[in-house]
């Protein structure tokens, strides 16, 4: 057995024994590459994800609502920072990752390419988007790479608050005037299907799943997580009087799962390839403010140079 094969075998044994892999440990090149891709994509999603909600800070309906929304958006920025740090443990810099995003070489979650048209969208994002993120990230908290798994633990706690504040907005609107109920239902209609797409393509078409599951980067499949989210969320929707916009939705008493209609995967790939409703707007905004903040980065490095010279 060659040294490479021997190392791979030992690595797999550690994974199978549920040991955490740490930055200085030996790892296959593809494990490293997959994690840089996934963690940086995750970090970019958190940062780009601040934009759709940022759109409503100045139009929040009360001071209380505004304070909650601001705190939530700041949390998402913080999640981006932990995640960039987790990816940096592989020796890739935050500047390189941001460059890859801006050059279209790295992705971010499809969900953030949809517009936020009304205040109810703040409810739908918190409840559905953060709700989907929790289901996905609770799984990632068990992943084999130590720094990523540990970042997920803290992030999941904060996402719990985000999900509940979103559900509170939806619940309040459903208890309000007919116009408010209509607004909440409209947000549900627009965000339901894109939220299901957040879990990625079906297992049969998921390019990375087999290898990622073998290495416990992902410990549950895209379809399994999507189903868990649907089972939880349909009950929550019915509880506050919302209709799930899926005529095929029905509960199967044998499997104890909600069966759902076909997902529009053409729409998903259109958005992922950069042609969704807001892709250009999101990237232009990111590039504009990144460039505007160049002086902050320059000042920070000048300060660092000064400190290390002393
Ligand atoms: N959007 O083979 P798979 C949040 C790509 S955080 C765009 O199944 P994988 C908090 C995928 O990269 C939300 N692209 O891939 C918040 C691959 O492309 P590639 C972000 C997608 O990695 C709330 C190709 O399709 N969360 O919401 C998407 O094994 C509110 C084939 O797919 C994470 O990033 C998508 N939805 O599984 C913030 C979680 N799905 O690279 C602000 C971490 C798939 O071959 C406000 N990521 N693709 O060209 C993951 O768990 C995984 O990467 C999956 C995809 C499950 C998303």
mmCIF file of C-alpha atoms in Angstrom, residues 13 38 40-41 45 53 79 86 90 95 97 103 151 162 164-165 188 190 201 219 225 240 244 276 285 288 301:
data_model
loop_
_atom_site.group_PDB
_atom_site.id
_atom_site.type_symbol
_atom_site.label_atom_id
_atom_site.label_comp_id
_atom_site.label_asym_id
_atom_site.label_seq_id
_atom_site.Cartn_x
_atom_site.Cartn_y
_atom_site.Cartn_z
ATOM 1 C CA UNK A 13 -11.175 5.217 9.767
ATOM 2 C CA UNK A 38 -19.079 24.843 0.845
ATOM 3 C CA UNK A 40 -17.140 30.000 1.611
ATOM 4 C CA UNK A 41 -20.462 29.601 -0.218
ATOM 5 C CA UNK A 45 -24.827 33.526 1.627
ATOM 6 C CA UNK A 53 -33.762 42.306 4.826
ATOM 7 C CA UNK A 79 -22.278 34.359 10.910
ATOM 8 C CA UNK A 86 -13.586 28.599 9.526
ATOM 9 C CA UNK A 90 -7.501 25.853 5.205
ATOM 10 C CA UNK A 95 -9.860 38.494 0.344
ATOM 11 C CA UNK A 97 -12.865 34.165 -1.213
ATOM 12 C CA UNK A 103 -15.847 37.147 -10.185
ATOM 13 C CA UNK A 151 -19.248 27.486 14.181
ATOM 14 C CA UNK A 162 -34.488 34.539 13.841
ATOM 15 C CA UNK A 164 -39.259 32.743 15.919
ATOM 16 C CA UNK A 165 -39.214 36.476 15.189
ATOM 17 C CA UNK A 188 -45.873 32.713 1.789
ATOM 18 C CA UNK A 190 -43.610 33.758 -3.129
ATOM 19 C CA UNK A 201 -30.990 19.613 -6.094
ATOM 20 C CA UNK A 219 -24.510 13.694 7.343
ATOM 21 C CA UNK A 225 -33.599 17.603 5.066
ATOM 22 C CA UNK A 240 -51.746 30.469 11.990
ATOM 23 C CA UNK A 244 -49.295 26.243 1.614
ATOM 24 C CA UNK A 276 -32.670 35.124 -11.050
ATOM 25 C CA UNK A 285 -24.435 46.169 -4.315
ATOM 26 C CA UNK A 288 -20.021 48.840 -4.655
ATOM 27 C CA UNK A 301 -3.470 46.849 7.686
#
